[in-house]
Each structure stands twice: as C-alpha cells, then as structure tokens.
CSV table of C-alpha atoms in Angstrom, one decimal:
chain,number,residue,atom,x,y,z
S,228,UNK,CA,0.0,0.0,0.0
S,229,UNK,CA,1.5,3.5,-0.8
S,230,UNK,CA,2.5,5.7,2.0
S,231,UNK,CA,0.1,8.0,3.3
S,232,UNK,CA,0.6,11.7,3.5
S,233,UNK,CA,1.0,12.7,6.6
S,234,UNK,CA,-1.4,15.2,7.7
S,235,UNK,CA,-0.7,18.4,9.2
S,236,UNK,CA,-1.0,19.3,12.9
S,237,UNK,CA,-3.7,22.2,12.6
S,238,UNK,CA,-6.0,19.0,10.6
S,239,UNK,CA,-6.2,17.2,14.1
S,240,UNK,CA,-8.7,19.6,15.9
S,241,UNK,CA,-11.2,19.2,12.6
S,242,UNK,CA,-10.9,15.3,12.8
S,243,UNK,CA,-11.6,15.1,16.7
S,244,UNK,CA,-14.5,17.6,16.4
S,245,UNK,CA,-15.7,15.4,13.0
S,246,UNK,CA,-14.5,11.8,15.2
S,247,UNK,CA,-17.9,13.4,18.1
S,248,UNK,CA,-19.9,13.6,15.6
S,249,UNK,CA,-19.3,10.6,14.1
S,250,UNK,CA,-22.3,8.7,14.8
S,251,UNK,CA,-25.0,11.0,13.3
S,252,UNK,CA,-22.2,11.1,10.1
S,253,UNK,CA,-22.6,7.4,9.9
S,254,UNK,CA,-26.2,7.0,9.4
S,255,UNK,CA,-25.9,9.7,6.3
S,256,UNK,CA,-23.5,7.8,5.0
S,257,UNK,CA,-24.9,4.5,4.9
S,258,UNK,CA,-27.9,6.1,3.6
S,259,UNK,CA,-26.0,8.2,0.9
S,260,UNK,CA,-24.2,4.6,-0.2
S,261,UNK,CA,-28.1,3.0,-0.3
S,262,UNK,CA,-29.0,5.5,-2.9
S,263,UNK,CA,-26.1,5.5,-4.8
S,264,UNK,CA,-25.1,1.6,-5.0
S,265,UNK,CA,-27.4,-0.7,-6.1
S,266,UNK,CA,-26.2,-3.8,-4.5
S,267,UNK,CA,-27.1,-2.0,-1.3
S,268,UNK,CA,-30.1,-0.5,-2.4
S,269,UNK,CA,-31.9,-3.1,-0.2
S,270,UNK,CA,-32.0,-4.9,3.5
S,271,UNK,CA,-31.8,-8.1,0.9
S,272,UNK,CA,-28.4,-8.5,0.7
S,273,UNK,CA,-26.8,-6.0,3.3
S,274,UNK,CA,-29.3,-4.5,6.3
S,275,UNK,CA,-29.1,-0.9,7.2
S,276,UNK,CA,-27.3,-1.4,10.2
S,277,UNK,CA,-25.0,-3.6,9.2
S,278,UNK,CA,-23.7,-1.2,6.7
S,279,UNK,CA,-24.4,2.0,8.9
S,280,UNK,CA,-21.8,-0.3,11.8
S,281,UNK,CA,-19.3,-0.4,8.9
S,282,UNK,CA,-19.7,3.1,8.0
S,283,UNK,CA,-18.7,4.2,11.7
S,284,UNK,CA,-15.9,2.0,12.0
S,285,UNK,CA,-14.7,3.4,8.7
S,286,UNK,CA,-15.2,7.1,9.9
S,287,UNK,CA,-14.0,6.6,13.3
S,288,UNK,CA,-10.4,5.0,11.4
S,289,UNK,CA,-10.3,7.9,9.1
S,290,UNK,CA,-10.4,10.8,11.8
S,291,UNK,CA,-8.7,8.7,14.6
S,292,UNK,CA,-5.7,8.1,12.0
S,293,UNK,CA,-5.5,11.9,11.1
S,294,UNK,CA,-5.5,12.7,15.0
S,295,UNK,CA,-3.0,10.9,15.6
S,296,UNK,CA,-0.6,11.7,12.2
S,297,UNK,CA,-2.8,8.9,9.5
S,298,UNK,CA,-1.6,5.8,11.4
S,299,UNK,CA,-3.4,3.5,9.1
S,300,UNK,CA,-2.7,-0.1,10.8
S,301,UNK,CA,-6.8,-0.6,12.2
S,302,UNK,CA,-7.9,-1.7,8.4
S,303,UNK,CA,-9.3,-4.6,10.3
S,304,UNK,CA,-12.9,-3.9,9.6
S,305,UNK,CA,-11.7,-3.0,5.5
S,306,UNK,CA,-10.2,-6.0,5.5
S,307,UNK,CA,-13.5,-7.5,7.1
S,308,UNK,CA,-15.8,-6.0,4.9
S,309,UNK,CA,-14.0,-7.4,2.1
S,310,UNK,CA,-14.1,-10.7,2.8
S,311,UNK,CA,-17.2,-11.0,3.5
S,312,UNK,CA,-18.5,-9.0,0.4
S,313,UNK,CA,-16.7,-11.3,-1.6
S,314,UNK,CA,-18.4,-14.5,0.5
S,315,UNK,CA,-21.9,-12.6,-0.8
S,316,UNK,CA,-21.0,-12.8,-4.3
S,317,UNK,CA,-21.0,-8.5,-4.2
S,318,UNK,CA,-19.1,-7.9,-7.5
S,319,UNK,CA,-15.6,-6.3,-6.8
S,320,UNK,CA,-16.6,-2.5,-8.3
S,321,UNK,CA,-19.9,-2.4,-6.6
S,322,UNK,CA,-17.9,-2.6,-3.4
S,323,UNK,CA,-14.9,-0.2,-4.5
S,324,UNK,CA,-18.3,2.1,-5.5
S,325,UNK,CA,-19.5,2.1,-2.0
S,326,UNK,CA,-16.4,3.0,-0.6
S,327,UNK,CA,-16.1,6.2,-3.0
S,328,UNK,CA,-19.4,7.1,-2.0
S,329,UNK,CA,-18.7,7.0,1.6
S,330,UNK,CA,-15.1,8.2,1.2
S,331,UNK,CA,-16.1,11.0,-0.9
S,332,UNK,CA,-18.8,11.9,1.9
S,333,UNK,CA,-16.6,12.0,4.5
S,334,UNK,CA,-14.0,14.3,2.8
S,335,UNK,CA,-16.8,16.3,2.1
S,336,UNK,CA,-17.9,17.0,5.2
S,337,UNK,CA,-14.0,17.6,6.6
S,338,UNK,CA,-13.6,20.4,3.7
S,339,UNK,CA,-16.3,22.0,5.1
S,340,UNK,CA,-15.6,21.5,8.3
S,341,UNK,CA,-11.8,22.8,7.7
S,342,UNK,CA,-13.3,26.4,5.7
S,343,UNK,CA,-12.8,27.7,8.7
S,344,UNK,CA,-9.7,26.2,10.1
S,345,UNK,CA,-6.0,28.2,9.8
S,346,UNK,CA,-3.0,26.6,8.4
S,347,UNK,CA,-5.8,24.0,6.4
S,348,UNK,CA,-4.8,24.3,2.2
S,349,UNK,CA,-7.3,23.2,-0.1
S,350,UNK,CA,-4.2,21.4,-1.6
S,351,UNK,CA,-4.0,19.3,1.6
S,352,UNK,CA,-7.7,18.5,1.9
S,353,UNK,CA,-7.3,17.0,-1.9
S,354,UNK,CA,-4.1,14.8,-1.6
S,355,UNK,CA,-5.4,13.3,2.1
S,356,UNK,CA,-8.6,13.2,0.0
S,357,UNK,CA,-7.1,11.3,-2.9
S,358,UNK,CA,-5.0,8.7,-0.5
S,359,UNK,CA,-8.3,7.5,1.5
S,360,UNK,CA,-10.5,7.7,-1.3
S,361,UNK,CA,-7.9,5.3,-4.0
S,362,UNK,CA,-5.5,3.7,-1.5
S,363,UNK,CA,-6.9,3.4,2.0
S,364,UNK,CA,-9.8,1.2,3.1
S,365,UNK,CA,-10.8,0.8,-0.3
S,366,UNK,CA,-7.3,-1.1,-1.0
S,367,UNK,CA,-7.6,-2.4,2.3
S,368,UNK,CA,-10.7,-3.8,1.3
S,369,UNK,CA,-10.1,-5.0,-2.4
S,370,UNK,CA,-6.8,-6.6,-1.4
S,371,UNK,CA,-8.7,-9.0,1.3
S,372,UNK,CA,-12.0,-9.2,-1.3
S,373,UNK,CA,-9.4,-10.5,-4.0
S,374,UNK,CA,-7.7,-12.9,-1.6
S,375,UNK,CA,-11.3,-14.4,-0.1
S,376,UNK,CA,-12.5,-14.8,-3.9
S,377,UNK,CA,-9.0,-16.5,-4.8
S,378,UNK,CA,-10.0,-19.3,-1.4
S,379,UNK,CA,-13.4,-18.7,-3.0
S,380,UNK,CA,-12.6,-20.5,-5.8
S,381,UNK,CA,-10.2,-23.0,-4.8
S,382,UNK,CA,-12.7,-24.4,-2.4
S,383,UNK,CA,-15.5,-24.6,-4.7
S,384,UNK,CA,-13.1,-26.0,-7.7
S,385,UNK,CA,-12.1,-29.0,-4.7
S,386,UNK,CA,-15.9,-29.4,-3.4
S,387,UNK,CA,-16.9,-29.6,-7.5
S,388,UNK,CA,-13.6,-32.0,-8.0
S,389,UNK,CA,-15.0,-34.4,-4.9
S,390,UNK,CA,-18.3,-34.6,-6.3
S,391,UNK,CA,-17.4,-35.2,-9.8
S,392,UNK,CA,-15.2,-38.3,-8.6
S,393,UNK,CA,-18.7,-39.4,-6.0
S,394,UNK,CA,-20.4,-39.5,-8.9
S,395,UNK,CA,-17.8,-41.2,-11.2
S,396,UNK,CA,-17.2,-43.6,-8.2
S,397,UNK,CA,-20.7,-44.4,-7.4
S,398,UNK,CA,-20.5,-43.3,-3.9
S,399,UNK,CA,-23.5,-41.6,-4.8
S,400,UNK,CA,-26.7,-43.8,-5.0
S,401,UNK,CA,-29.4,-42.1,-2.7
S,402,UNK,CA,-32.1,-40.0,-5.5
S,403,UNK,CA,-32.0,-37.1,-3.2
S,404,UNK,CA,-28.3,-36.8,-3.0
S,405,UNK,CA,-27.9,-37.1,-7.1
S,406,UNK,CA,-30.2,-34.4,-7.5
S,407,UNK,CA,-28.3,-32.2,-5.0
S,408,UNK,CA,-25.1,-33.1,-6.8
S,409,UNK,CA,-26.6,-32.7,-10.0
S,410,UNK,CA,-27.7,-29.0,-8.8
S,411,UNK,CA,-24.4,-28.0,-7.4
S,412,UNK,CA,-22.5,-29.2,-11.0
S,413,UNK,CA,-25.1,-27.4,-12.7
S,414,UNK,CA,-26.1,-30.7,-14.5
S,415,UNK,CA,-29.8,-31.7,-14.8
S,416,UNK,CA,-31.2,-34.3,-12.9
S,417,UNK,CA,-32.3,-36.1,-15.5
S,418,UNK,CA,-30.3,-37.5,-18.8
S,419,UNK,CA,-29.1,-38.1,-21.4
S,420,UNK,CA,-25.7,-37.6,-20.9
S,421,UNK,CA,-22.3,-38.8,-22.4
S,422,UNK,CA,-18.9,-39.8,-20.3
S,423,UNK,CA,-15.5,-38.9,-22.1
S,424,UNK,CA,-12.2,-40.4,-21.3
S,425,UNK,CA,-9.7,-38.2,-23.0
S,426,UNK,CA,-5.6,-39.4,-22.5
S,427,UNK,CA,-3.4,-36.9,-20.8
S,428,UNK,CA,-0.3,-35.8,-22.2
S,429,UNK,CA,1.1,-35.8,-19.1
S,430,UNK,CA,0.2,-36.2,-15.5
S,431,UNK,CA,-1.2,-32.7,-14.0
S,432,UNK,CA,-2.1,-31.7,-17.6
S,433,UNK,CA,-5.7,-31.3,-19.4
S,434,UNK,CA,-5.8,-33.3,-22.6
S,435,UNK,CA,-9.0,-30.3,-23.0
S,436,UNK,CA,-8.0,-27.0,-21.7
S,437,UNK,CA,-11.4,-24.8,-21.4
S,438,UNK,CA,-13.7,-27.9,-22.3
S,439,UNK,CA,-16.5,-26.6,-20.1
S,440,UNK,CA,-16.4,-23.7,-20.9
S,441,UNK,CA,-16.5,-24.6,-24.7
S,442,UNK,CA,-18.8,-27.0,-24.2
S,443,UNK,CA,-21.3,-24.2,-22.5
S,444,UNK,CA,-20.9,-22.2,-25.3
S,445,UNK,CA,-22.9,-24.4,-27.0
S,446,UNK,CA,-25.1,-24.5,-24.4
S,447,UNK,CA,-24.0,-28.0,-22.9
S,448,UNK,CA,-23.6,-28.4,-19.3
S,449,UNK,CA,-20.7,-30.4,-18.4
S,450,UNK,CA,-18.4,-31.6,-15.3
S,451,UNK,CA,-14.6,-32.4,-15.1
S,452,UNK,CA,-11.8,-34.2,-12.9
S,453,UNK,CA,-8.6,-34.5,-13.6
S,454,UNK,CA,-7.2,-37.7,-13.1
S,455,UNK,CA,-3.5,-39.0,-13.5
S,456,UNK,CA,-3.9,-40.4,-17.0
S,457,UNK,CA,-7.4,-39.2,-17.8
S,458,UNK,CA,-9.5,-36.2,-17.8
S,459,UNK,CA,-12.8,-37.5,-17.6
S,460,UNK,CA,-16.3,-35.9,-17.8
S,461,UNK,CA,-19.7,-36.0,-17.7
S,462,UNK,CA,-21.7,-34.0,-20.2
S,463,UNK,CA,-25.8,-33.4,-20.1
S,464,UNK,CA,-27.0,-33.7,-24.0
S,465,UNK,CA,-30.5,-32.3,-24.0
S,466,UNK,CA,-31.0,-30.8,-26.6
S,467,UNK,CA,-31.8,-32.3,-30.7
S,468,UNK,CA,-28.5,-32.0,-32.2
S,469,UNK,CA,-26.3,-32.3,-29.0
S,470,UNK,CA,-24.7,-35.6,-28.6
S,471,UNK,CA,-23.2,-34.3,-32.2
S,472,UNK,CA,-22.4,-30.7,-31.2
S,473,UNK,CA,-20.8,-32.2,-28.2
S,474,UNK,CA,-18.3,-34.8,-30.6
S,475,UNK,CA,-17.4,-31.4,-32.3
S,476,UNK,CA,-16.6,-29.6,-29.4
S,477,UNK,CA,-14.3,-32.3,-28.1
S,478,UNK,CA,-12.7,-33.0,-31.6
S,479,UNK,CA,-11.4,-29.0,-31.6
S,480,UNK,CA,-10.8,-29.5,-27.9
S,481,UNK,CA,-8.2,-31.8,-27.7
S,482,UNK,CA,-5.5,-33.5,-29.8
S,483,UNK,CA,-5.7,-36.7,-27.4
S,484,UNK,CA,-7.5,-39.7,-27.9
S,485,UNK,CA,-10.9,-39.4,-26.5
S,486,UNK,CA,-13.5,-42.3,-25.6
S,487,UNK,CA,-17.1,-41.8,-25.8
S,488,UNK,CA,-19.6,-43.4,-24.0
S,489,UNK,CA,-23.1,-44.4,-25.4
S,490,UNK,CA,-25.9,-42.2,-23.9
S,491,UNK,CA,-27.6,-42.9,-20.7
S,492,UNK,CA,-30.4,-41.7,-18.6
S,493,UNK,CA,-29.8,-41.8,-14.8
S,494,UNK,CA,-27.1,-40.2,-13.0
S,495,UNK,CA,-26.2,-43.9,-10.8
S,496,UNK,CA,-24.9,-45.8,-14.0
S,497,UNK,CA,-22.0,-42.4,-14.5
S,498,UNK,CA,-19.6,-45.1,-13.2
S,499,UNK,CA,-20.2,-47.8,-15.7
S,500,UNK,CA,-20.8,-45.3,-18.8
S,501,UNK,CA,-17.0,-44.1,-17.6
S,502,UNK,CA,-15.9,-47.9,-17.7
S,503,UNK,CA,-17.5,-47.4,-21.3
S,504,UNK,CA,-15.9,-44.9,-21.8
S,505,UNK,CA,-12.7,-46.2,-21.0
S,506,UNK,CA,-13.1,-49.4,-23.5
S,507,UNK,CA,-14.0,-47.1,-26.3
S,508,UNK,CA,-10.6,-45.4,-25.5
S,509,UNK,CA,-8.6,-48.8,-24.9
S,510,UNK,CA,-10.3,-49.9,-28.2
S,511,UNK,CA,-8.9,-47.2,-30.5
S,512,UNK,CA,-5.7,-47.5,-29.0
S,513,UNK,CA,-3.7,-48.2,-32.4
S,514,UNK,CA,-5.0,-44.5,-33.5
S,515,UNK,CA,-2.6,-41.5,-32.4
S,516,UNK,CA,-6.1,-39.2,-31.7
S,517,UNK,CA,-9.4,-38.7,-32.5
S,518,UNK,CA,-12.3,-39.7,-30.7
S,519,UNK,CA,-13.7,-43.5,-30.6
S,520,UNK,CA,-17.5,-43.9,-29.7
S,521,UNK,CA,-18.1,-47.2,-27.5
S,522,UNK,CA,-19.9,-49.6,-29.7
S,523,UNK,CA,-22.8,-50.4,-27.9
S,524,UNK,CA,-23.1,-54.1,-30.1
S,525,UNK,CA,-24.4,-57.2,-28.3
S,526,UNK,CA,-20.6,-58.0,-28.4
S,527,UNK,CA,-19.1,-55.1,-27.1
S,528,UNK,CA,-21.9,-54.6,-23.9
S,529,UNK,CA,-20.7,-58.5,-23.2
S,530,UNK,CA,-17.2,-57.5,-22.8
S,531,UNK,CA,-17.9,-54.7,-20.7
S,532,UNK,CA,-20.2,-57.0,-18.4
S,533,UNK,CA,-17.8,-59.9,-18.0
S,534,UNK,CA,-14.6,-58.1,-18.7
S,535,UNK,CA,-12.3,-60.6,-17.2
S,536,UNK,CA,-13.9,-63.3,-18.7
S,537,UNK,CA,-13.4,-61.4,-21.9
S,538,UNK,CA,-9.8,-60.9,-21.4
S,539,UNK,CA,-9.3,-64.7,-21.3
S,540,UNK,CA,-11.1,-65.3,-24.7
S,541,UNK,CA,-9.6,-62.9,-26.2
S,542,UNK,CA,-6.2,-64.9,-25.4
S,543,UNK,CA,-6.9,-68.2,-25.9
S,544,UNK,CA,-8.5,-66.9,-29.5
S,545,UNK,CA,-5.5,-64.8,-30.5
S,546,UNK,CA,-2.8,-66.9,-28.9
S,547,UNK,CA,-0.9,-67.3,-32.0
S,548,UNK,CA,-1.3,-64.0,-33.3
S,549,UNK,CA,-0.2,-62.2,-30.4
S,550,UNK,CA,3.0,-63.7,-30.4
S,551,UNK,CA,3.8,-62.5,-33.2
S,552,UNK,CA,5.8,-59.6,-34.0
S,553,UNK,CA,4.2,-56.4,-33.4
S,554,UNK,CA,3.9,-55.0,-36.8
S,555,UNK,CA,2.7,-58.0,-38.4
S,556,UNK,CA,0.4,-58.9,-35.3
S,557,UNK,CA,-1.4,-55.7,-35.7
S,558,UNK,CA,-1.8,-55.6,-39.6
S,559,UNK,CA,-3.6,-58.9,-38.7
S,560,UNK,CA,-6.1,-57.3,-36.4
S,561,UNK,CA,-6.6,-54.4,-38.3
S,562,UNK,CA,-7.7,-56.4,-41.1
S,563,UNK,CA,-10.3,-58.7,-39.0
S,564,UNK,CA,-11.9,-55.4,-37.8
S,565,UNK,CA,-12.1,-53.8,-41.0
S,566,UNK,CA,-13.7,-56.8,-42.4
S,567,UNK,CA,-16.3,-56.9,-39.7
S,568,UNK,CA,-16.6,-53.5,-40.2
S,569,UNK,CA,-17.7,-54.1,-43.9
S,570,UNK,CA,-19.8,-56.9,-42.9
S,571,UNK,CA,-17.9,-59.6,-44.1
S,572,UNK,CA,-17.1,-58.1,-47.7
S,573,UNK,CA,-13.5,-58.5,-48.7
S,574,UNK,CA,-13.8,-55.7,-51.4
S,575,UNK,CA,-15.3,-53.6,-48.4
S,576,UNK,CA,-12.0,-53.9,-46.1
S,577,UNK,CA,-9.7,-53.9,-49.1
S,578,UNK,CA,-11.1,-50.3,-49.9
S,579,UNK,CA,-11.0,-49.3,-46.1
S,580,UNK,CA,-7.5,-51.2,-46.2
S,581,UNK,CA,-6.0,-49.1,-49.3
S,582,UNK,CA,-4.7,-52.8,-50.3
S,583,UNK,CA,-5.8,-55.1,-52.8
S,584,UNK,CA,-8.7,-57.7,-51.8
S,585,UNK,CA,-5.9,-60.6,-52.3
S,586,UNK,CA,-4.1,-59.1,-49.4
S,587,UNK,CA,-7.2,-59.1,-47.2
S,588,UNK,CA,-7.9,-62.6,-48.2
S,589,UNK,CA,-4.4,-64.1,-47.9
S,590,UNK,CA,-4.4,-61.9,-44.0
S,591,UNK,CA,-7.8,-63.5,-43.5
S,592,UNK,CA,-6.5,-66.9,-44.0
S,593,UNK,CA,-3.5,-66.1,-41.8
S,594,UNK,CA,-5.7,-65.5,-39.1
S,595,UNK,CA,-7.6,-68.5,-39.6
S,596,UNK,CA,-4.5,-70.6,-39.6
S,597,UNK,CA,-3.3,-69.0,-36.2
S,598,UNK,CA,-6.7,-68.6,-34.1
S,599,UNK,CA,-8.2,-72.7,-35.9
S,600,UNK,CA,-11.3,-71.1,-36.7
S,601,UNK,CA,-12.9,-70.6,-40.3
S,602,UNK,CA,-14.2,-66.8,-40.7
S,603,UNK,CA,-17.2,-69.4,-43.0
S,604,UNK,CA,-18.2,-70.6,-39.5
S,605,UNK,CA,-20.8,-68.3,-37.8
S,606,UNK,CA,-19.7,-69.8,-34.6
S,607,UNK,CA,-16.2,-69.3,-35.4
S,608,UNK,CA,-16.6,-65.8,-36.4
S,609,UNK,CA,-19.1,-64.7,-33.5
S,610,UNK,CA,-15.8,-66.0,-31.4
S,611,UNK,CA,-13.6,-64.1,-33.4
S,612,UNK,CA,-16.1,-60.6,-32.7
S,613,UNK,CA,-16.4,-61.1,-29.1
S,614,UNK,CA,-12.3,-61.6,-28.8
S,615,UNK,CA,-11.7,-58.5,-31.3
S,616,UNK,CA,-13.8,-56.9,-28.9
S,617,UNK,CA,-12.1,-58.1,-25.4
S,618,UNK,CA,-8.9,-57.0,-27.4
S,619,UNK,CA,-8.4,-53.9,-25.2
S,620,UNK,CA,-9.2,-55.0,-22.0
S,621,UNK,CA,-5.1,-57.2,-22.4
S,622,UNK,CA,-2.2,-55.4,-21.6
S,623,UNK,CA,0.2,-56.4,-24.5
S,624,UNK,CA,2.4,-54.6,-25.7
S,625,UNK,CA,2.3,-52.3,-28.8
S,626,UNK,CA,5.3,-51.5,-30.4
C-alpha cells in the first residue's frame, strides 16, 4: 500500500471535532451509499445497520488516524468488509463504488468543516482526499476481497472436484443426493448424458483445456476431474442435435484420444458409462487421436459386463497371433476389424485397407491358420467378434 501523507498538525482539531460527531455522520452515509449503490439498495443482501456499523468504523479509522498523524494499521474492519462482500457474491466494483461514495462523503464534510480552520490548504484536503479515497480502506478492502474470492474458488473448484469423482465412483446412489449433486454441477437431474475419457499428455495436464467452458458455449452443461492419465467428464446432452455438437466440441478441444460413452439416462450408472468410456478409448488404441464412440453391439456390452472373462477369450482366441511380432500382429487385427466393419465383404475392407482384396484374403487366411477357426463358421466368427472386442481390456504390448 502507498505511503500516506502525513497530515498536518492544525487538521487534528477538525478530525476530533468530526470523530464526536461521528455517529449522526454514519447513518448519512450509509444512507447516501443505499441510494447511490445498487447492490445496497436493499435490507436483501446487506441490512441498514450492518452497513451504517461499517460506515462508523470506517469514519472513526479515518479521523482517529488523522489525529494521531494517519496511522493506518486498524484496516481490520476493511479488511473484514472485504471478505465478506466477496463471500456474498458483491461484484468487486460495486464494493470499490461504496467505498467512494462514503469516502467521498466523509471528505466532504471535513472540507467544510476545515473552511474555517487556519493553516488548512485546499491542496492538503485534496491529496489526504485522494489517498483514503484510492488507497486506504478501499485497497484495504479489495486486497482482502481478492484474496477471499481466490480461497473462494479453490474451495469450490475442490468441493466440485469431490463430487465429480462421488459420482464417477458411485459413492453416490441415494435419489435425493444425485439431485443435490446434480444441482451444485449445474447438470440436470435427468439424462441423457455422455462420459468422455480423453488421455493426458502428461500427468497434471488437461488433454482439453477450457472444455467446459467450450462445451457451454454451446449450451452443454458439463463436469470435469482430472485424473492422473485421464480427464474425464460427464456431459448433459439435452438438446436435438447435441450428442453431435458435443463430438465437435471435443474434436477441436483436444489432440488426445478421447473415448465416448453411449448415452444414458440416470445419474447412478455415471460409473459404468466411464468404464465405457474407458473401453471405447482402450479400443482405439492403435490410433494416435481422435475420438472413438463405444460400440454399444451385443458384443461389445458382453465384454464390458464380463470383462475378465473377456480378457481370457480374447487370449486363448489370439494366442498365436499375439506372439507375433508387433507389426505384423497388428496388420492382422486391423484387417479382421475392418472386415467386420464391412460386414464380411472383402472388397469392403480392401477399400478401407488401401490394399488389394488378395491381401485381405491371404491376412484372413492367416488368421484362420493361427486362431483354428474358419471366418465361414458363424460360430467361429461370432468367437472371433467377441475376442476382437475383449482386445483392449489385455495389456500387451504395442510396439
């Protein structure tokens, strides 16, 4: 804080006559603040007496300091006021108004007082003015406002952080408590809503800087937590049009891979939808980024119901090709999915493949060499689906 002026000697006998009077001061004050400041325009948000108590303390400071040479160290009740302003939610300038008001009151009434005085300059009256009105309590009070909003914030960011990982836990089951959480998030009770699992690129770091915000420009409602590997969320999509508009958001959020959940309805199943979430991510693991939606298939919801089981068909079906060498093991697999992908049609994968159709077929045969089962089999192949989907869930290797 800068250094006050000091004021002169012959000031002290206008600020103890001001200092008696004090009280009756107070209550004009406070009333002149109500008129002029909207946020106290009411007994809503700050009572009359509460702010004609903090006018007197503010007076009494102000006169008391020029007594005794504008010892300034009593900002207590600045410091006070600030604090708890900023606990009300009073927007930082509507406070800084008040105190211009009432600082500009009280300077008003020492000039006049002082018309009289000797030794008193106008020039003096203006710079002691300028000090209490720009420095004093009013710095006083925006410096503890700013640090009280700062805690403000943290607390609120670690409250929202718990809640987020209740709900992506499944600590929280009881209706009443969803709802509450639901409120404080700012999501809506009800669903649909998407889980996203987007990789880090490094522990402590966002893989989506801003993604709420983004996301609430297009007037989706989301919540975040930041986990070691993951940032994770939950996002509300309402409206027609936003399951889409939230995919687009994320895809110019983030050059991470992102998993995507299918859609649910009800707040309790947040932890499996993130388990989804996470498999849709596993499952596009051979990409760099881009986002992968879970494949809600009868195949897919299998392997995330039984997902150990999964695991172990999915190694006893690809023993052979997963000992293979890396590259040549995940040509392989690419192949199988992209001929599932084109429901069985060679020419299909061949033209997601960029290859020629004999490639696909002589891979295909590979594969049906190594895993003993014939892609002609529906048996064969439905065992070959539910492995390509358990796939992710094994902890290989990937060169």
């Amino acid at each position: 804080m800068p250094r006050v002026p000091v004021p002169p000697a012959e000031i002290a006998p206008i600020a103890a006559s001001l200092l008696a009077r004090a009280p009756e001061l107070s209550v004009r004050m406070a009333r002149r603040i109500r008129a002029e400041v909207t946020f106290y325009g009411s007994e809503e948000r700050v009572s009359f007496e509460e702010l004609r108590a903090s006018c007197l303390s503010n007076a009494e400071l102000v006169f008391q300091s020029l007594i005794s040479g504008c010892d300034t160290s009593g900002m207590t009740t600045a410091q006070d006021t600030g604090r708890e302003r900023a606990r009300q939610g009073e927007p930082l300038a509507e406070m800084l108004h008040a105190y211009r008001v009432g600082s500009e009151f009280l300077w008003s009434e020492l000039a006049d007082e002082a018309r009289s005085a000797e030794g008193v300059t106008t020039d003096t009256i203006v710079s002691l003015a300028a000090w209490w009105v720009n420095e004093g309590l009013a710095a006083a009070a925006s410096d503890a406002y700013r640090e009280e909003a700062s805690e403000l914030v943290l607390q609120r960011e670690r409250e929202r952080s718990a809640l987020v990982e209740a709900l992506f836990t499944g600590m929280l089951t009881d209706r009443t408590t969803l709802w509450e959480t639901a409120d404080v998030l700012g999501l809506p009770a009800g669903g649909p809503y998407l889980v996203v699992a987007a990789e880090v690129p490094a522990p402590g770091r966002e893989a989506a800087p801003g993604i709420e915000a983004r996301l609430l420009a297009e007037q989706l409602r989301s919540a975040w937590r930041l986990l070691p590997d993951l940032q994770v969320g939950v996002i509300a999509v309402h409206h027609p049009g936003a399951e889409e508009a939230a995919l687009r958001v994320l895809g110019r959020s983030t050059a991470s891979r992102v998993g995507v959940s299918p859609a649910y309805r009800d707040l309790r199943e947040t932890p499996r939808a993130l388990r989804l979430a996470r498999l849709a991510l596993a499952g596009g693991r051979r990409r760099s980024t881009g986002i992968v939606r879970f494949d809600d298939s009868p195949a897919a919801l299998l392997v995330a119901a039984a997902p150990e089981e999964a695991g172990r068909i999915a190694r006893a079906v690809f023993k052979g090709v997963l000992e293979l060498p890396a590259v040549e093991r995940d040509r392989l697999l690419q192949t199988l999915e992209c001929w599932f992908a084109s429901a069985g049609s060679t020419a299909g994968a061949a033209e997601l493949l960029y290859c020629h159709r004999n490639t696909v077929r002589y891979r295909l045969h590979r594969l049906e060499e190594l895993t003993g089962r014939s892609l002609k089999d529906p048996r064969a192949s439905a065992d070959l689906a539910v492995a390509l989907h358990a796939l992710p869930l094994l902890s290989f290797e990937r060169d």
